[in-house]
Structures are given as C-alpha cells and as structure tokens.
C-alpha cells in the first residue's frame, strides 16, 4: 500500500506541473467582488480627479465625454457589487447600513445615476460652465452616499 | 378550490407588495459580471481620454495621479472578471480566445499592470514628458489585449 501511496504522490506532483493555466470557474468569491468594487471606486475617483482639474482650469470638457459615460455605466452597477456576503473582507470601508438600509442605498445610487447622466450632454456640447455646475452636483451624490454608507478612512 | 386559488393569488400580491428592498444574495449572475466588467472598461476609457487630453495639451499631469492609480487597481482585477460562464451575454465583445488561451490573457494583464504602475510616479512628479511616453506604452498594452481578445465593435 505504501508503495502505491508514494507512486500516487509522485503522479499528483507531475499532474500539478502539467495543469494548464485556465480561467477560474464557479461563483466569484465575495472577497474578489470587494476587490473589484474597490477598483471601480478608484477609477471613479480617477475620472473625477481629471474632471476637477478641467473645471478648475476652465478648460475644454469635450475630452471628458468618455469619463462621464464611464461614471454613468458604473453608477448602474454599483449596488450589484454589494451583494449579501460582501459585508466584510479586504479592508472594505462599506458600512453595515448598506445592508440594513438597502432602500436608502438604492436611492443614493439613483441620485448618482441621474446626476452623471446629465453630465454627458454637457461634456458633448463642451459647455465648460454648465459642466462645472453639474460636476458639483455629481460630487454631492458621491459625498452623500459616502457619508451614509462608507466608513471614514 | 377555485376560491382558495383566488385568495392565494390575492395573498401573494400583498406579500410581494410588502417585501422590503434588500440586497441580492447568492452568487453574482454571469450576465451581471459582464455588465460590471463593461463598466470597468468604460471607466478605464474615461481615464485614458482625460490622460490623452492632458498629454496633447502638454498640461500638468499631477491631477492624473488618481486616474493612474485607478488603472493599476483595475489592471489587478481584469482577469477575475472573465470567469468561466461569462463567455456570452449582454453583447459581450470578449473573444473565445480569452478562455482558450488563458495564459496569454494573463500575460496581457501582467503587461498592462506593469505599464500602469510606471505611470503613477510620473504623474506624482508632474513629469509631463515622461508621462506622455509611458502613457503611449500603456495604450499599447490596451491595444495589444484588445487585438487578441476583443471582437471589433
């Protein structure tokens, strides 16, 4: 029996070595969902930082059309990145209030979506002044949501 | 029996009305993973658009630090957003080659990560010329991956 166990162990070492790189399968682990949503927030902050620079410099806002569209796309998926089971892990700053007040969280998402959607045509029209005003409104929806549903850094 | 069925139907209407809004639970549906990764790509394009504008205008790149960091965060999660089961749906432009050549896809991810990581200190140093050169390198990693693994629009 021992001999077979040893042979088996050797065989599994070789089979591990032979494993081809392949896509993960099965559900996304909760921890990975948290890492993905943190990346989304980082990107949103990146877009917002670039927008703030353009607004401060009163420069063209037409190059911010893709950024505005990205904010809209991400506003649409935000709540879906906080399913039950992702309350803790990977140093998440999500407050328990997200899950205890889901309706309020959805309302905050709707506010962000509505505000970002208005940003797109202003960027397309290169309306720097209008964009600046609406960008401030978008910022208030970020801040409003973070105040209620995100722990302080 | 019919009376009970009618009463049952009425009861279920009321119980649906009384359901509290609550977080989805269970694994993220494949279709939702696709929508999330499309939002991530939209945001990356938004960041890249703002970077291109700054590079073209030879303006300060310091405000692009958060954008560069967002690209890094998102580069780290890209492959995780293409698990088995998300090959089709929601008009995905993902090519089957992602899953048949997973090792190559991971290599493309590693290239993007390495290139974006170099962007951060250049933005922090407000090195507009250095940033411009490295931004071109980042763009080649986007294009390289899209050429192999993304269908034409």
mmCIF file of C-alpha atoms in Angstrom:
data_model
loop_
_atom_site.group_PDB
_atom_site.id
_atom_site.type_symbol
_atom_site.label_atom_id
_atom_site.label_comp_id
_atom_site.label_asym_id
_atom_site.label_seq_id
_atom_site.Cartn_x
_atom_site.Cartn_y
_atom_site.Cartn_z
ATOM 1 C CA UNK A 1 0.000 0.000 0.000
ATOM 2 C CA UNK A 2 2.777 2.410 0.931
ATOM 3 C CA UNK A 3 4.382 1.917 -2.449
ATOM 4 C CA UNK A 4 1.139 2.837 -4.191
ATOM 5 C CA UNK A 5 0.770 5.914 -1.993
ATOM 6 C CA UNK A 6 4.255 7.049 -2.925
ATOM 7 C CA UNK A 7 3.565 6.457 -6.602
ATOM 8 C CA UNK A 8 0.286 8.319 -6.239
ATOM 9 C CA UNK A 9 2.059 11.268 -4.614
ATOM 10 C CA UNK A 10 4.608 11.385 -7.408
ATOM 11 C CA UNK A 11 1.843 11.199 -10.002
ATOM 12 C CA UNK A 12 -0.015 14.109 -8.444
ATOM 13 C CA UNK A 13 3.131 16.223 -8.383
ATOM 14 C CA UNK A 14 3.506 15.650 -12.103
ATOM 15 C CA UNK A 15 -0.147 16.333 -12.813
ATOM 16 C CA UNK A 16 0.060 19.633 -10.889
ATOM 17 C CA UNK A 17 3.034 20.565 -13.020
ATOM 18 C CA UNK A 18 1.068 19.778 -16.137
ATOM 19 C CA UNK A 19 -2.010 21.878 -15.246
ATOM 20 C CA UNK A 20 -2.702 24.433 -17.955
ATOM 21 C CA UNK A 21 -3.474 27.998 -16.928
ATOM 22 C CA UNK A 22 -7.218 28.279 -17.148
ATOM 23 C CA UNK A 23 -10.000 30.668 -16.235
ATOM 24 C CA UNK A 24 -11.408 30.388 -12.734
ATOM 25 C CA UNK A 25 -14.848 28.835 -12.713
ATOM 26 C CA UNK A 26 -17.671 28.877 -10.225
ATOM 27 C CA UNK A 27 -19.057 31.940 -8.467
ATOM 28 C CA UNK A 28 -16.861 34.985 -7.821
ATOM 29 C CA UNK A 29 -15.629 34.754 -4.221
ATOM 30 C CA UNK A 30 -17.040 37.575 -2.008
ATOM 31 C CA UNK A 31 -13.514 38.849 -1.339
ATOM 32 C CA UNK A 32 -12.934 39.197 -5.085
ATOM 33 C CA UNK A 33 -16.181 41.141 -5.519
ATOM 34 C CA UNK A 34 -14.898 43.544 -2.851
ATOM 35 C CA UNK A 35 -11.583 43.995 -4.675
ATOM 36 C CA UNK A 36 -13.424 44.645 -7.947
ATOM 37 C CA UNK A 37 -15.713 47.272 -6.415
ATOM 38 C CA UNK A 38 -12.703 48.978 -4.823
ATOM 39 C CA UNK A 39 -11.107 49.144 -8.271
ATOM 40 C CA UNK A 40 -14.323 50.655 -9.655
ATOM 41 C CA UNK A 41 -14.268 53.310 -6.922
ATOM 42 C CA UNK A 42 -10.585 54.020 -7.657
ATOM 43 C CA UNK A 43 -11.409 54.509 -11.332
ATOM 44 C CA UNK A 44 -14.357 56.762 -10.498
ATOM 45 C CA UNK A 45 -12.043 58.834 -8.344
ATOM 46 C CA UNK A 46 -9.580 58.934 -11.233
ATOM 47 C CA UNK A 47 -12.236 60.239 -13.600
ATOM 48 C CA UNK A 48 -13.439 62.763 -11.002
ATOM 49 C CA UNK A 49 -9.875 63.982 -10.396
ATOM 50 C CA UNK A 50 -9.399 64.667 -14.092
ATOM 51 C CA UNK A 51 -12.775 66.405 -14.248
ATOM 52 C CA UNK A 52 -11.924 68.603 -11.289
ATOM 53 C CA UNK A 53 -8.679 69.651 -12.989
ATOM 54 C CA UNK A 54 -10.545 70.625 -16.156
ATOM 55 C CA UNK A 55 -13.202 72.508 -14.192
ATOM 56 C CA UNK A 56 -10.564 74.355 -12.125
ATOM 57 C CA UNK A 57 -8.657 75.300 -15.266
ATOM 58 C CA UNK A 58 -11.897 76.182 -17.104
ATOM 59 C CA UNK A 59 -10.525 74.149 -19.999
ATOM 60 C CA UNK A 60 -12.369 72.099 -22.635
ATOM 61 C CA UNK A 61 -14.648 69.438 -21.235
ATOM 62 C CA UNK A 62 -15.243 67.616 -24.503
ATOM 63 C CA UNK A 63 -12.396 65.152 -23.750
ATOM 64 C CA UNK A 64 -14.355 64.187 -20.646
ATOM 65 C CA UNK A 65 -17.203 62.583 -22.596
ATOM 66 C CA UNK A 66 -15.804 59.039 -22.106
ATOM 67 C CA UNK A 67 -15.261 59.779 -18.422
ATOM 68 C CA UNK A 68 -18.838 60.973 -17.998
ATOM 69 C CA UNK A 69 -20.099 57.873 -19.808
ATOM 70 C CA UNK A 70 -17.932 55.687 -17.579
ATOM 71 C CA UNK A 71 -19.457 57.279 -14.498
ATOM 72 C CA UNK A 72 -22.917 56.513 -15.874
ATOM 73 C CA UNK A 73 -22.037 52.860 -16.615
ATOM 74 C CA UNK A 74 -20.557 52.415 -13.170
ATOM 75 C CA UNK A 75 -23.482 54.142 -11.429
ATOM 76 C CA UNK A 76 -25.695 51.491 -12.999
ATOM 77 C CA UNK A 77 -23.763 48.612 -11.447
ATOM 78 C CA UNK A 78 -22.818 49.990 -8.034
ATOM 79 C CA UNK A 79 -25.460 48.285 -5.905
ATOM 80 C CA UNK A 80 -24.919 44.954 -7.649
ATOM 81 C CA UNK A 81 -21.346 44.949 -6.324
ATOM 82 C CA UNK A 82 -22.595 44.839 -2.726
ATOM 83 C CA UNK A 83 -24.463 41.518 -2.579
ATOM 84 C CA UNK A 84 -25.098 39.822 0.741
ATOM 85 C CA UNK A 85 -21.894 38.077 1.846
ATOM 86 C CA UNK A 86 -19.614 41.001 0.999
ATOM 87 C CA UNK A 87 -20.094 42.892 4.264
ATOM 88 C CA UNK A 88 -16.528 42.258 5.417
ATOM 89 C CA UNK A 89 -13.168 41.408 3.920
ATOM 90 C CA UNK A 90 -10.239 43.061 2.138
ATOM 91 C CA UNK A 91 -10.382 46.083 4.416
ATOM 92 C CA UNK A 92 -13.748 47.116 2.997
ATOM 93 C CA UNK A 93 -14.964 50.531 4.129
ATOM 94 C CA UNK A 94 -18.589 49.561 3.461
ATOM 95 C CA UNK A 95 -20.818 50.325 6.457
ATOM 96 C CA UNK A 96 -23.409 47.777 7.683
ATOM 97 C CA UNK A 97 -26.020 50.436 6.852
ATOM 98 C CA UNK A 98 -25.754 49.419 3.203
ATOM 99 C CA UNK A 99 -27.451 46.144 4.046
ATOM 100 C CA UNK A 100 -29.714 47.365 6.863
ATOM 101 C CA UNK A 101 -30.957 50.279 4.734
ATOM 102 C CA UNK A 102 -30.835 48.817 1.247
ATOM 103 C CA UNK A 103 -33.680 51.040 0.004
ATOM 104 C CA UNK A 104 -31.695 54.121 1.053
ATOM 105 C CA UNK A 105 -28.599 52.763 -0.669
ATOM 106 C CA UNK A 106 -30.583 52.231 -3.868
ATOM 107 C CA UNK A 107 -31.884 55.787 -3.603
ATOM 108 C CA UNK A 108 -28.311 57.078 -3.348
ATOM 109 C CA UNK A 109 -27.430 55.063 -6.444
ATOM 110 C CA UNK A 110 -30.382 56.514 -8.340
ATOM 111 C CA UNK A 111 -29.241 60.026 -7.401
ATOM 112 C CA UNK A 112 -25.729 59.343 -8.714
ATOM 113 C CA UNK A 113 -27.086 57.862 -11.925
ATOM 114 C CA UNK A 114 -29.387 60.828 -12.578
ATOM 115 C CA UNK A 115 -26.598 63.340 -11.859
ATOM 116 C CA UNK A 116 -23.991 61.601 -14.028
ATOM 117 C CA UNK A 117 -26.417 61.184 -16.929
ATOM 118 C CA UNK A 118 -26.788 64.963 -17.071
ATOM 119 C CA UNK A 119 -23.017 65.323 -17.307
ATOM 120 C CA UNK A 120 -22.746 63.549 -20.663
ATOM 121 C CA UNK A 121 -24.560 66.057 -22.934
ATOM 122 C CA UNK A 122 -22.771 68.982 -21.221
ATOM 123 C CA UNK A 123 -19.402 67.382 -21.997
ATOM 124 C CA UNK A 124 -20.535 66.621 -25.548
ATOM 125 C CA UNK A 125 -21.526 70.278 -26.005
ATOM 126 C CA UNK A 126 -18.160 71.328 -24.492
ATOM 127 C CA UNK A 127 -20.195 73.530 -22.138
ATOM 128 C CA UNK A 128 -17.496 74.148 -19.525
ATOM 129 C CA UNK A 129 -19.625 76.343 -17.251
ATOM 130 C CA UNK A 130 -22.630 74.018 -17.332
ATOM 131 C CA UNK A 131 -20.350 71.047 -16.821
ATOM 132 C CA UNK A 132 -18.775 72.699 -13.761
ATOM 133 C CA UNK A 133 -22.177 73.208 -12.141
ATOM 134 C CA UNK A 134 -23.318 69.667 -12.870
ATOM 135 C CA UNK A 135 -19.970 68.218 -11.775
ATOM 136 C CA UNK A 136 -20.550 69.817 -8.365
ATOM 137 C CA UNK A 137 -23.958 68.121 -8.260
ATOM 138 C CA UNK A 138 -22.342 64.771 -9.084
ATOM 139 C CA UNK A 139 -19.819 65.339 -6.304
ATOM 140 C CA UNK A 140 -22.650 65.873 -3.835
ATOM 141 C CA UNK A 141 -24.128 62.481 -4.766
ATOM 142 C CA UNK A 142 -20.716 60.831 -4.122
ATOM 143 C CA UNK A 143 -20.392 62.616 -0.796
ATOM 144 C CA UNK A 144 -23.992 61.926 0.200
ATOM 145 C CA UNK A 145 -23.577 58.207 -0.348
ATOM 146 C CA UNK A 146 -20.147 58.029 1.320
ATOM 147 C CA UNK A 147 -21.377 59.901 4.383
ATOM 148 C CA UNK A 148 -24.170 57.384 4.991
ATOM 149 C CA UNK A 149 -22.642 54.168 3.724
ATOM 150 C CA UNK A 150 -18.844 54.393 3.821
ATOM 151 C CA UNK A 151 -16.584 54.337 6.864
ATOM 152 C CA UNK A 152 -14.165 57.182 7.275
ATOM 153 C CA UNK A 153 -10.666 56.411 6.009
ATOM 154 C CA UNK B 1 -60.760 25.059 -4.804
ATOM 155 C CA UNK B 2 -61.094 27.975 -7.195
ATOM 156 C CA UNK B 3 -61.948 30.268 -4.274
ATOM 157 C CA UNK B 4 -58.756 29.216 -2.475
ATOM 158 C CA UNK B 5 -56.716 29.809 -5.615
ATOM 159 C CA UNK B 6 -58.162 33.306 -5.908
ATOM 160 C CA UNK B 7 -57.457 34.006 -2.235
ATOM 161 C CA UNK B 8 -53.939 32.621 -2.691
ATOM 162 C CA UNK B 9 -53.362 34.884 -5.657
ATOM 163 C CA UNK B 10 -54.539 37.909 -3.687
ATOM 164 C CA UNK B 11 -52.327 36.941 -0.748
ATOM 165 C CA UNK B 12 -49.261 36.642 -2.959
ATOM 166 C CA UNK B 13 -49.939 40.060 -4.467
ATOM 167 C CA UNK B 14 -49.966 41.545 -0.967
ATOM 168 C CA UNK B 15 -46.865 39.682 0.123
ATOM 169 C CA UNK B 16 -44.985 40.945 -2.962
ATOM 170 C CA UNK B 17 -46.078 44.470 -2.052
ATOM 171 C CA UNK B 18 -44.777 44.023 1.490
ATOM 172 C CA UNK B 19 -41.303 42.769 0.519
ATOM 173 C CA UNK B 20 -38.639 45.106 1.853
ATOM 174 C CA UNK B 21 -35.921 46.221 -0.514
ATOM 175 C CA UNK B 22 -32.911 44.105 0.307
ATOM 176 C CA UNK B 23 -29.513 43.274 -1.077
ATOM 177 C CA UNK B 24 -29.345 40.477 -3.617
ATOM 178 C CA UNK B 25 -27.786 37.353 -2.180
ATOM 179 C CA UNK B 26 -26.177 34.343 -3.761
ATOM 180 C CA UNK B 27 -23.535 34.384 -6.469
ATOM 181 C CA UNK B 28 -23.342 37.237 -8.949
ATOM 182 C CA UNK B 29 -25.131 36.106 -12.128
ATOM 183 C CA UNK B 30 -22.724 35.761 -15.099
ATOM 184 C CA UNK B 31 -24.646 38.427 -17.011
ATOM 185 C CA UNK B 32 -24.108 40.876 -14.134
ATOM 186 C CA UNK B 33 -20.370 40.143 -14.086
ATOM 187 C CA UNK B 34 -20.318 41.047 -17.793
ATOM 188 C CA UNK B 35 -22.131 44.345 -17.126
ATOM 189 C CA UNK B 36 -19.682 45.176 -14.327
ATOM 190 C CA UNK B 37 -16.620 44.495 -16.469
ATOM 191 C CA UNK B 38 -18.084 46.622 -19.266
ATOM 192 C CA UNK B 39 -18.457 49.464 -16.735
ATOM 193 C CA UNK B 40 -14.834 48.972 -15.681
ATOM 194 C CA UNK B 41 -13.712 49.216 -19.319
ATOM 195 C CA UNK B 42 -15.857 52.347 -19.793
ATOM 196 C CA UNK B 43 -14.191 53.941 -16.766
ATOM 197 C CA UNK B 44 -10.725 52.959 -17.990
ATOM 198 C CA UNK B 45 -11.555 54.587 -21.313
ATOM 199 C CA UNK B 46 -12.738 57.652 -19.414
ATOM 200 C CA UNK B 47 -9.455 57.893 -17.527
ATOM 201 C CA UNK B 48 -7.488 57.313 -20.724
ATOM 202 C CA UNK B 49 -9.460 60.008 -22.545
ATOM 203 C CA UNK B 50 -8.633 62.554 -19.870
ATOM 204 C CA UNK B 51 -4.986 61.488 -19.922
ATOM 205 C CA UNK B 52 -4.816 61.862 -23.696
ATOM 206 C CA UNK B 53 -6.207 65.394 -23.429
ATOM 207 C CA UNK B 54 -3.565 66.340 -20.846
ATOM 208 C CA UNK B 55 -0.790 64.772 -22.912
ATOM 209 C CA UNK B 56 -1.973 66.510 -26.094
ATOM 210 C CA UNK B 57 -2.158 69.858 -24.287
ATOM 211 C CA UNK B 58 1.179 69.222 -22.526
ATOM 212 C CA UNK B 59 -0.552 70.325 -19.338
ATOM 213 C CA UNK B 60 0.030 69.264 -15.731
ATOM 214 C CA UNK B 61 -0.261 65.539 -15.155
ATOM 215 C CA UNK B 62 -0.322 65.719 -11.370
ATOM 216 C CA UNK B 63 -4.171 65.709 -11.339
ATOM 217 C CA UNK B 64 -3.955 62.345 -13.109
ATOM 218 C CA UNK B 65 -2.471 60.541 -10.090
ATOM 219 C CA UNK B 66 -5.871 59.127 -9.029
ATOM 220 C CA UNK B 67 -6.547 58.085 -12.615
ATOM 221 C CA UNK B 68 -3.209 56.280 -12.848
ATOM 222 C CA UNK B 69 -3.889 54.544 -9.526
ATOM 223 C CA UNK B 70 -7.342 53.555 -10.761
ATOM 224 C CA UNK B 71 -5.809 51.984 -13.850
ATOM 225 C CA UNK B 72 -3.452 49.990 -11.610
ATOM 226 C CA UNK B 73 -6.296 48.779 -9.353
ATOM 227 C CA UNK B 74 -8.357 47.766 -12.328
ATOM 228 C CA UNK B 75 -5.448 46.043 -14.077
ATOM 229 C CA UNK B 76 -5.184 43.830 -11.000
ATOM 230 C CA UNK B 77 -8.776 42.616 -11.258
ATOM 231 C CA UNK B 78 -9.269 42.335 -15.011
ATOM 232 C CA UNK B 79 -8.827 38.594 -15.444
ATOM 233 C CA UNK B 80 -11.036 37.856 -12.419
ATOM 234 C CA UNK B 81 -13.941 39.482 -14.258
ATOM 235 C CA UNK B 82 -13.790 36.828 -17.008
ATOM 236 C CA UNK B 83 -14.578 33.612 -15.104
ATOM 237 C CA UNK B 84 -15.846 30.568 -16.955
ATOM 238 C CA UNK B 85 -19.568 31.049 -17.648
ATOM 239 C CA UNK B 86 -19.221 34.642 -18.843
ATOM 240 C CA UNK B 87 -18.303 33.812 -22.448
ATOM 241 C CA UNK B 88 -21.589 35.161 -23.813
ATOM 242 C CA UNK B 89 -24.319 37.563 -22.797
ATOM 243 C CA UNK B 90 -25.097 41.280 -22.684
ATOM 244 C CA UNK B 91 -23.495 41.832 -26.081
ATOM 245 C CA UNK B 92 -20.047 40.978 -24.726
ATOM 246 C CA UNK B 93 -17.191 41.642 -27.124
ATOM 247 C CA UNK B 94 -14.993 39.087 -25.379
ATOM 248 C CA UNK B 95 -13.444 36.636 -27.829
ATOM 249 C CA UNK B 96 -13.413 32.883 -27.089
ATOM 250 C CA UNK B 97 -9.594 33.186 -27.193
ATOM 251 C CA UNK B 98 -9.714 34.565 -23.636
ATOM 252 C CA UNK B 99 -10.719 31.146 -22.383
ATOM 253 C CA UNK B 100 -8.835 29.013 -24.921
ATOM 254 C CA UNK B 101 -5.615 30.972 -24.334
ATOM 255 C CA UNK B 102 -5.943 31.918 -20.667
ATOM 256 C CA UNK B 103 -2.169 32.031 -20.172
ATOM 257 C CA UNK B 104 -1.870 34.582 -22.967
ATOM 258 C CA UNK B 105 -4.693 36.621 -21.470
ATOM 259 C CA UNK B 106 -2.911 36.626 -18.098
ATOM 260 C CA UNK B 107 0.266 37.742 -19.837
ATOM 261 C CA UNK B 108 -1.616 40.660 -21.406
ATOM 262 C CA UNK B 109 -2.947 41.573 -17.955
ATOM 263 C CA UNK B 110 0.562 41.483 -16.489
ATOM 264 C CA UNK B 111 1.767 43.807 -19.254
ATOM 265 C CA UNK B 112 -0.995 46.303 -18.512
ATOM 266 C CA UNK B 113 -0.292 46.164 -14.797
ATOM 267 C CA UNK B 114 3.440 46.760 -15.254
ATOM 268 C CA UNK B 115 2.838 49.647 -17.648
ATOM 269 C CA UNK B 116 0.229 51.372 -15.493
ATOM 270 C CA UNK B 117 2.335 51.025 -12.344
ATOM 271 C CA UNK B 118 5.053 53.077 -14.031
ATOM 272 C CA UNK B 119 2.541 55.811 -14.770
ATOM 273 C CA UNK B 120 1.870 56.625 -11.100
ATOM 274 C CA UNK B 121 5.257 58.065 -10.067
ATOM 275 C CA UNK B 122 5.474 60.057 -13.307
ATOM 276 C CA UNK B 123 2.099 61.676 -12.542
ATOM 277 C CA UNK B 124 3.177 62.266 -8.937
ATOM 278 C CA UNK B 125 6.323 64.002 -10.168
ATOM 279 C CA UNK B 126 4.207 66.018 -12.629
ATOM 280 C CA UNK B 127 6.647 64.826 -15.314
ATOM 281 C CA UNK B 128 4.518 65.631 -18.358
ATOM 282 C CA UNK B 129 7.039 64.416 -20.942
ATOM 283 C CA UNK B 130 7.800 61.178 -19.112
ATOM 284 C CA UNK B 131 4.110 60.635 -18.532
ATOM 285 C CA UNK B 132 3.389 61.092 -22.247
ATOM 286 C CA UNK B 133 5.920 58.412 -23.194
ATOM 287 C CA UNK B 134 4.627 55.968 -20.595
ATOM 288 C CA UNK B 135 1.013 56.708 -21.476
ATOM 289 C CA UNK B 136 1.795 55.594 -25.030
ATOM 290 C CA UNK B 137 3.205 52.365 -23.594
ATOM 291 C CA UNK B 138 0.032 51.837 -21.555
ATOM 292 C CA UNK B 139 -2.038 52.405 -24.685
ATOM 293 C CA UNK B 140 -0.068 49.681 -26.474
ATOM 294 C CA UNK B 141 -0.976 47.210 -23.716
ATOM 295 C CA UNK B 142 -4.682 48.103 -24.105
ATOM 296 C CA UNK B 143 -4.449 47.720 -27.864
ATOM 297 C CA UNK B 144 -2.418 44.514 -27.654
ATOM 298 C CA UNK B 145 -5.010 42.865 -25.431
ATOM 299 C CA UNK B 146 -7.984 44.124 -27.430
ATOM 300 C CA UNK B 147 -6.474 42.932 -30.702
ATOM 301 C CA UNK B 148 -6.157 39.367 -29.431
ATOM 302 C CA UNK B 149 -9.091 39.069 -27.072
ATOM 303 C CA UNK B 150 -11.782 41.590 -28.021
ATOM 304 C CA UNK B 151 -14.107 41.499 -31.022
ATOM 305 C CA UNK B 152 -14.188 44.523 -33.284
ATOM 306 C CA UNK B 153 -17.007 46.934 -32.475
#
